Amino acid sequence: MRIPFIAGNWKMYKDMAQARGFALKFKTLYHGTDVKTAIFAPYPQLALLVEEFKGTGIGVGAQNVHFEKEGAFTGEVSIPMLEELGVDYCLVGHSERRQYFGETDETVNLKLKALLQSSILPLVCVGENLSEREAGKEKDIVSGQIKAAFSGIAGEDAEKVTVAYEPVWAIGTGKTATAQQAQDMCECIRQTLAAMYDEETADKIIIQYGGSVKPDNASEIMDMPEIDGALVGGASLDPLKFIEIVNF
Ligand code: 13P
């Protein structure tokens, strides 16, 4: 049984006061029983959120991390540093990191492997861009990203990874993939994982959809059998909208 997992990705939004305001409101609204949730916040807000969400069941995640434990890597943050803060999750390979900051399939794989040696659970993002979809190559692109991300990772570790399918053309555009398009790709991702591991392992992995998820389309997306959750950008900035999605 896969427990639904609805996560919010704040990207580069919210100052301290806004993050605190969100946390104070959201924890009064969330009565987590059958849905897991987490907020992926900018680094400066992580400690505050860990403190505010203590004992609530609401998870806290970082949006990126370096794969080395320490070193001369100016501007980077390590996994032990995040562990020290009490962070539960970390995003890997978000399309904005791939597009603007040189994240590659190789660094995604190194980050996944390093996180799986730690107490922090990885959430890896995959997705095709518009020209790849228009060329009919979207399944090849996404299954290639999955194979590269999980390369050299054992089945018992793979089960701990959450996958988010985020078609780049649906991010921040208001243009959601149809529930059927999202379902088809999540099914393709699960088949790719089943071919790499086995059906039992693939059936345990949580696969989210992300890209313009809003309160009014969340339940249709979550009704799809291969979609186990959502990674929400814009609509996760407002606690009232985000709780509506969590309570799909
Ligand atoms: P939006 O929900 O704003 O489209 O963002 C999706 C996303 O990139 C989440 O990681």
mmCIF file of C-alpha atoms and ligand atoms in Angstrom:
data_model
loop_
_atom_site.group_PDB
_atom_site.id
_atom_site.type_symbol
_atom_site.label_atom_id
_atom_site.label_comp_id
_atom_site.label_asym_id
_atom_site.label_seq_id
_atom_site.Cartn_x
_atom_site.Cartn_y
_atom_site.Cartn_z
ATOM 1 C CA MET A 1 0.000 0.000 0.000
ATOM 2 C CA ARG A 2 1.483 3.318 -1.099
ATOM 3 C CA ILE A 3 0.637 6.232 1.196
ATOM 4 C CA PRO A 4 -0.125 9.399 -0.820
ATOM 5 C CA PHE A 5 2.566 12.059 -0.487
ATOM 6 C CA ILE A 6 1.763 15.696 -1.294
ATOM 7 C CA ALA A 7 4.784 17.992 -1.154
ATOM 8 C CA GLY A 8 5.162 21.736 -1.583
ATOM 9 C CA ASN A 9 8.172 23.256 -3.347
ATOM 10 C CA TRP A 10 8.533 26.899 -2.382
ATOM 11 C CA LYS A 11 11.387 27.480 -4.867
ATOM 12 C CA MET A 12 13.001 30.897 -4.141
ATOM 13 C CA TYR A 13 10.018 32.427 -2.353
ATOM 14 C CA LYS A 14 9.256 33.550 1.237
ATOM 15 C CA ASP A 15 11.280 35.473 3.796
ATOM 16 C CA MET A 16 11.495 34.386 7.450
ATOM 17 C CA ALA A 17 8.304 36.133 8.571
ATOM 18 C CA GLN A 18 6.344 34.690 5.663
ATOM 19 C CA ALA A 19 7.698 31.191 6.310
ATOM 20 C CA ARG A 20 6.786 31.451 10.000
ATOM 21 C CA GLY A 21 3.313 32.726 9.112
ATOM 22 C CA PHE A 22 2.776 29.795 6.754
ATOM 23 C CA ALA A 23 3.967 27.262 9.348
ATOM 24 C CA LEU A 24 1.775 28.634 12.149
ATOM 25 C CA LYS A 25 -1.292 28.508 9.918
ATOM 26 C CA PHE A 26 -0.577 25.230 8.135
ATOM 27 C CA LYS A 27 0.009 23.212 11.288
ATOM 28 C CA THR A 28 -3.409 24.181 12.601
ATOM 29 C CA LEU A 29 -4.947 22.941 9.329
ATOM 30 C CA TYR A 30 -3.051 19.667 8.802
ATOM 31 C CA HIS A 31 -4.413 16.647 10.615
ATOM 32 C CA GLY A 32 -2.208 14.114 8.895
ATOM 33 C CA THR A 33 -3.597 10.660 9.049
ATOM 34 C CA ASP A 34 -3.634 9.080 5.634
ATOM 35 C CA VAL A 35 -1.622 11.589 3.562
ATOM 36 C CA LYS A 36 2.050 12.465 4.071
ATOM 37 C CA THR A 37 3.141 16.028 3.448
ATOM 38 C CA ALA A 38 6.338 18.078 3.401
ATOM 39 C CA ILE A 39 7.552 21.552 2.500
ATOM 40 C CA PHE A 40 10.713 22.002 0.430
ATOM 41 C CA ALA A 41 11.980 25.431 1.453
ATOM 42 C CA PRO A 42 15.018 27.627 0.732
ATOM 43 C CA TYR A 43 18.001 26.835 3.009
ATOM 44 C CA PRO A 44 17.603 29.835 5.360
ATOM 45 C CA GLN A 45 14.053 28.767 6.313
ATOM 46 C CA LEU A 46 14.815 25.079 6.984
ATOM 47 C CA ALA A 47 15.718 25.332 10.683
ATOM 48 C CA LEU A 48 12.649 27.453 11.386
ATOM 49 C CA LEU A 49 10.352 24.945 9.663
ATOM 50 C CA VAL A 50 11.958 21.945 11.406
ATOM 51 C CA GLU A 51 11.274 23.702 14.731
ATOM 52 C CA GLU A 52 7.718 24.774 13.880
ATOM 53 C CA PHE A 53 6.710 21.385 12.435
ATOM 54 C CA LYS A 54 8.196 19.289 15.266
ATOM 55 C CA GLY A 55 5.645 16.684 16.364
ATOM 56 C CA THR A 56 3.136 17.592 13.650
ATOM 57 C CA GLY A 57 4.109 14.915 11.103
ATOM 58 C CA ILE A 58 4.776 17.617 8.504
ATOM 59 C CA GLY A 59 8.118 16.936 6.834
ATOM 60 C CA VAL A 60 10.770 19.456 5.827
ATOM 61 C CA GLY A 61 12.921 19.203 2.730
ATOM 62 C CA ALA A 62 15.799 21.036 1.071
ATOM 63 C CA GLN A 63 15.698 21.834 -2.648
ATOM 64 C CA ASN A 64 19.250 20.781 -3.508
ATOM 65 C CA VAL A 65 22.435 19.422 -1.927
ATOM 66 C CA HIS A 66 26.024 18.600 -2.888
ATOM 67 C CA PHE A 67 27.065 14.953 -3.089
ATOM 68 C CA GLU A 68 30.431 15.416 -1.338
ATOM 69 C CA LYS A 69 30.518 15.389 2.479
ATOM 70 C CA GLU A 70 32.734 18.492 2.641
ATOM 71 C CA GLY A 71 35.286 20.343 0.587
ATOM 72 C CA ALA A 72 36.241 23.503 -1.257
ATOM 73 C CA PHE A 73 32.866 23.961 -2.984
ATOM 74 C CA THR A 74 31.965 27.598 -2.422
ATOM 75 C CA GLY A 75 28.248 28.199 -2.237
ATOM 76 C CA GLU A 76 27.306 24.547 -1.749
ATOM 77 C CA VAL A 77 25.636 22.768 1.178
ATOM 78 C CA SER A 78 26.423 19.183 2.250
ATOM 79 C CA ILE A 79 24.216 16.314 3.359
ATOM 80 C CA PRO A 80 25.712 16.243 6.923
ATOM 81 C CA MET A 81 24.836 19.944 7.237
ATOM 82 C CA LEU A 82 21.211 19.184 6.349
ATOM 83 C CA GLU A 83 21.166 16.187 8.688
ATOM 84 C CA GLU A 84 22.338 18.428 11.513
ATOM 85 C CA LEU A 85 19.342 20.695 10.884
ATOM 86 C CA GLY A 86 16.943 17.740 11.116
ATOM 87 C CA VAL A 87 15.799 17.908 7.506
ATOM 88 C CA ASP A 88 13.755 14.872 6.357
ATOM 89 C CA TYR A 89 13.939 15.074 2.545
ATOM 90 C CA CYS A 90 15.903 16.593 -0.310
ATOM 91 C CA LEU A 91 14.898 17.317 -3.915
ATOM 92 C CA VAL A 92 17.289 16.111 -6.593
ATOM 93 C CA GLY A 93 17.299 17.058 -10.260
ATOM 94 C CA HIS A 94 14.425 19.543 -10.332
ATOM 95 C CA SER A 95 14.057 20.741 -13.932
ATOM 96 C CA GLU A 96 14.984 24.290 -12.876
ATOM 97 C CA ARG A 97 18.303 22.941 -11.533
ATOM 98 C CA ARG A 98 18.823 20.947 -14.740
ATOM 99 C CA GLN A 99 17.905 23.939 -16.918
ATOM 100 C CA TYR A 100 19.643 26.835 -15.137
ATOM 101 C CA PHE A 101 22.334 25.329 -12.892
ATOM 102 C CA GLY A 102 23.966 22.569 -14.886
ATOM 103 C CA GLU A 103 22.448 19.599 -13.047
ATOM 104 C CA THR A 104 23.032 16.483 -15.158
ATOM 105 C CA ASP A 105 21.894 12.861 -15.033
ATOM 106 C CA GLU A 106 25.345 12.068 -13.585
ATOM 107 C CA THR A 107 25.136 14.562 -10.714
ATOM 108 C CA VAL A 108 21.551 13.446 -10.027
ATOM 109 C CA ASN A 109 22.807 9.875 -9.672
ATOM 110 C CA LEU A 110 25.701 10.924 -7.389
ATOM 111 C CA LYS A 111 23.323 12.937 -5.187
ATOM 112 C CA LEU A 112 20.820 10.069 -4.940
ATOM 113 C CA LYS A 113 23.554 7.632 -3.953
ATOM 114 C CA ALA A 114 24.944 10.021 -1.326
ATOM 115 C CA LEU A 115 21.497 10.761 0.155
ATOM 116 C CA LEU A 116 20.727 7.043 0.380
ATOM 117 C CA GLN A 117 23.753 6.712 2.684
ATOM 118 C CA SER A 118 22.235 9.336 4.993
ATOM 119 C CA SER A 119 19.111 9.872 7.086
ATOM 120 C CA ILE A 120 17.607 12.170 4.411
ATOM 121 C CA LEU A 121 15.167 10.708 1.877
ATOM 122 C CA PRO A 122 15.600 11.785 -1.751
ATOM 123 C CA LEU A 123 12.837 12.978 -4.052
ATOM 124 C CA VAL A 124 14.076 12.861 -7.637
ATOM 125 C CA CYS A 125 12.446 14.914 -10.403
ATOM 126 C CA VAL A 126 12.193 13.870 -14.036
ATOM 127 C CA GLY A 127 10.302 15.293 -17.003
ATOM 128 C CA GLU A 128 10.469 16.158 -20.667
ATOM 129 C CA ASN A 129 10.397 19.620 -22.216
ATOM 130 C CA LEU A 130 7.906 20.830 -24.815
ATOM 131 C CA SER A 131 9.984 20.093 -27.908
ATOM 132 C CA GLU A 132 10.679 16.568 -26.656
ATOM 133 C CA ARG A 133 6.944 15.973 -26.194
ATOM 134 C CA GLU A 134 6.108 17.496 -29.559
ATOM 135 C CA ALA A 135 8.631 15.135 -31.153
ATOM 136 C CA GLY A 136 6.900 12.195 -29.438
ATOM 137 C CA LYS A 137 10.059 11.365 -27.467
ATOM 138 C CA GLU A 138 8.731 12.034 -23.971
ATOM 139 C CA LYS A 139 8.719 8.414 -22.769
ATOM 140 C CA ASP A 140 12.264 7.791 -24.027
ATOM 141 C CA ILE A 141 13.488 10.966 -22.321
ATOM 142 C CA VAL A 142 11.836 10.249 -18.988
ATOM 143 C CA SER A 143 12.716 6.554 -18.854
ATOM 144 C CA GLY A 144 16.303 7.524 -19.761
ATOM 145 C CA GLN A 145 16.356 9.983 -16.842
ATOM 146 C CA ILE A 146 15.029 7.261 -14.516
ATOM 147 C CA LYS A 147 17.622 4.695 -15.658
ATOM 148 C CA ALA A 148 20.433 7.222 -15.197
ATOM 149 C CA ALA A 149 19.180 8.428 -11.802
ATOM 150 C CA PHE A 150 18.851 4.888 -10.362
ATOM 151 C CA SER A 151 21.990 3.490 -11.994
ATOM 152 C CA GLY A 152 23.981 1.408 -9.488
ATOM 153 C CA ILE A 153 21.345 1.754 -6.744
ATOM 154 C CA ALA A 154 20.160 -1.479 -5.088
ATOM 155 C CA GLY A 155 16.476 -2.361 -4.934
ATOM 156 C CA GLU A 156 16.210 -1.965 -1.153
ATOM 157 C CA ASP A 157 17.507 1.604 -1.492
ATOM 158 C CA ALA A 158 15.423 2.400 -4.574
ATOM 159 C CA GLU A 159 12.254 1.773 -2.531
ATOM 160 C CA LYS A 160 13.115 4.768 -0.331
ATOM 161 C CA VAL A 161 13.219 7.210 -3.251
ATOM 162 C CA THR A 162 10.184 9.272 -4.263
ATOM 163 C CA VAL A 163 9.932 10.125 -7.972
ATOM 164 C CA ALA A 164 8.233 13.302 -9.200
ATOM 165 C CA TYR A 165 7.184 13.426 -12.846
ATOM 166 C CA GLU A 166 7.175 17.108 -13.768
ATOM 167 C CA PRO A 167 6.760 17.884 -17.478
ATOM 168 C CA VAL A 168 8.733 21.107 -17.961
ATOM 169 C CA TRP A 169 6.011 22.608 -20.162
ATOM 170 C CA ALA A 170 3.490 22.330 -17.308
ATOM 171 C CA ILE A 171 5.600 24.025 -14.608
ATOM 172 C CA GLY A 172 4.435 27.487 -13.606
ATOM 173 C CA THR A 173 2.546 27.825 -16.883
ATOM 174 C CA GLY A 174 -0.958 27.094 -15.642
ATOM 175 C CA LYS A 175 -0.924 24.384 -18.320
ATOM 176 C CA THR A 176 -1.425 21.091 -16.487
ATOM 177 C CA ALA A 177 -0.829 17.781 -18.170
ATOM 178 C CA THR A 178 -4.169 16.010 -18.457
ATOM 179 C CA ALA A 179 -4.704 13.457 -15.733
ATOM 180 C CA GLN A 180 -4.414 10.780 -18.432
ATOM 181 C CA GLN A 181 -1.076 12.146 -19.748
ATOM 182 C CA ALA A 182 0.259 12.199 -16.182
ATOM 183 C CA GLN A 183 -1.056 8.689 -15.507
ATOM 184 C CA ASP A 184 0.518 7.334 -18.724
ATOM 185 C CA MET A 185 3.931 8.704 -17.845
ATOM 186 C CA CYS A 186 3.767 7.573 -14.216
ATOM 187 C CA GLU A 187 2.903 4.096 -15.511
ATOM 188 C CA CYS A 188 5.901 4.252 -17.875
ATOM 189 C CA ILE A 189 8.137 5.264 -14.942
ATOM 190 C CA ARG A 190 6.878 2.328 -12.868
ATOM 191 C CA GLN A 191 7.450 -0.082 -15.774
ATOM 192 C CA THR A 192 10.983 1.266 -16.194
ATOM 193 C CA LEU A 193 11.627 0.683 -12.482
ATOM 194 C CA ALA A 194 10.078 -2.806 -12.666
ATOM 195 C CA ALA A 195 12.432 -3.657 -15.544
ATOM 196 C CA MET A 196 15.440 -2.368 -13.550
ATOM 197 C CA TYR A 197 14.407 -4.081 -10.304
ATOM 198 C CA ASP A 198 11.213 -6.146 -10.101
ATOM 199 C CA GLU A 199 7.452 -5.534 -9.878
ATOM 200 C CA GLU A 200 7.428 -5.713 -6.094
ATOM 201 C CA THR A 201 10.081 -3.009 -5.741
ATOM 202 C CA ALA A 202 8.481 -0.797 -8.407
ATOM 203 C CA ASP A 203 5.092 -1.128 -6.693
ATOM 204 C CA LYS A 204 6.523 0.331 -3.463
ATOM 205 C CA ILE A 205 7.942 3.509 -5.034
ATOM 206 C CA ILE A 206 5.888 6.680 -4.612
ATOM 207 C CA ILE A 207 5.452 8.521 -7.913
ATOM 208 C CA GLN A 208 4.161 12.092 -7.810
ATOM 209 C CA TYR A 209 2.933 14.368 -10.570
ATOM 210 C CA GLY A 210 3.984 18.033 -10.572
ATOM 211 C CA GLY A 211 3.129 20.953 -12.845
ATOM 212 C CA SER A 212 0.387 23.495 -12.140
ATOM 213 C CA VAL A 213 -1.339 21.337 -9.505
ATOM 214 C CA LYS A 214 -4.083 23.449 -7.899
ATOM 215 C CA PRO A 215 -6.968 22.802 -5.490
ATOM 216 C CA ASP A 216 -9.373 22.397 -8.403
ATOM 217 C CA ASN A 217 -7.411 19.752 -10.322
ATOM 218 C CA ALA A 218 -5.785 17.811 -7.465
ATOM 219 C CA SER A 219 -8.485 15.194 -6.964
ATOM 220 C CA GLU A 220 -8.670 14.271 -10.660
ATOM 221 C CA ILE A 221 -4.904 13.776 -10.734
ATOM 222 C CA MET A 222 -4.842 11.871 -7.432
ATOM 223 C CA ASP A 223 -7.617 9.543 -8.656
ATOM 224 C CA MET A 224 -5.228 8.052 -11.219
ATOM 225 C CA PRO A 225 -3.995 4.613 -10.118
ATOM 226 C CA GLU A 226 -0.285 5.145 -10.871
ATOM 227 C CA ILE A 227 -0.132 8.665 -9.348
ATOM 228 C CA ASP A 228 0.612 8.558 -5.630
ATOM 229 C CA GLY A 229 1.078 12.220 -4.872
ATOM 230 C CA ALA A 230 1.859 15.697 -6.095
ATOM 231 C CA LEU A 231 4.763 18.119 -6.061
ATOM 232 C CA VAL A 232 3.175 21.540 -5.857
ATOM 233 C CA GLY A 233 4.923 24.813 -6.674
ATOM 234 C CA GLY A 234 2.877 28.026 -6.761
ATOM 235 C CA ALA A 235 -0.157 26.691 -4.897
ATOM 236 C CA SER A 236 2.002 25.520 -1.959
ATOM 237 C CA LEU A 237 2.839 29.114 -1.020
ATOM 238 C CA ASP A 238 -0.643 29.664 0.399
ATOM 239 C CA PRO A 239 -1.528 27.442 3.377
ATOM 240 C CA LEU A 240 -5.239 27.510 2.512
ATOM 241 C CA LYS A 241 -4.654 26.385 -1.066
ATOM 242 C CA PHE A 242 -2.037 23.841 -0.072
ATOM 243 C CA ILE A 243 -4.219 22.211 2.590
ATOM 244 C CA GLU A 244 -7.005 21.870 0.022
ATOM 245 C CA ILE A 245 -4.614 19.924 -2.183
ATOM 246 C CA VAL A 246 -3.382 17.818 0.758
ATOM 247 C CA ASN A 247 -7.012 17.022 1.575
ATOM 248 C CA PHE A 248 -7.782 16.230 -2.085
HETATM 249 P P1 13P B 1 3.960 24.834 -10.253
HETATM 250 O O1 13P B 1 3.011 24.033 -9.379
HETATM 251 O O2 13P B 1 4.084 26.254 -9.842
HETATM 252 O O3 13P B 1 3.646 24.630 -11.699
HETATM 253 O O4 13P B 1 5.430 24.201 -10.010
HETATM 254 C C1 13P B 1 5.631 22.851 -10.150
HETATM 255 C C2 13P B 1 7.002 22.525 -9.652
HETATM 256 O O5 13P B 1 7.995 22.804 -10.296
HETATM 257 C C3 13P B 1 7.120 21.874 -8.337
HETATM 258 O O6 13P B 1 8.412 21.416 -8.125
#
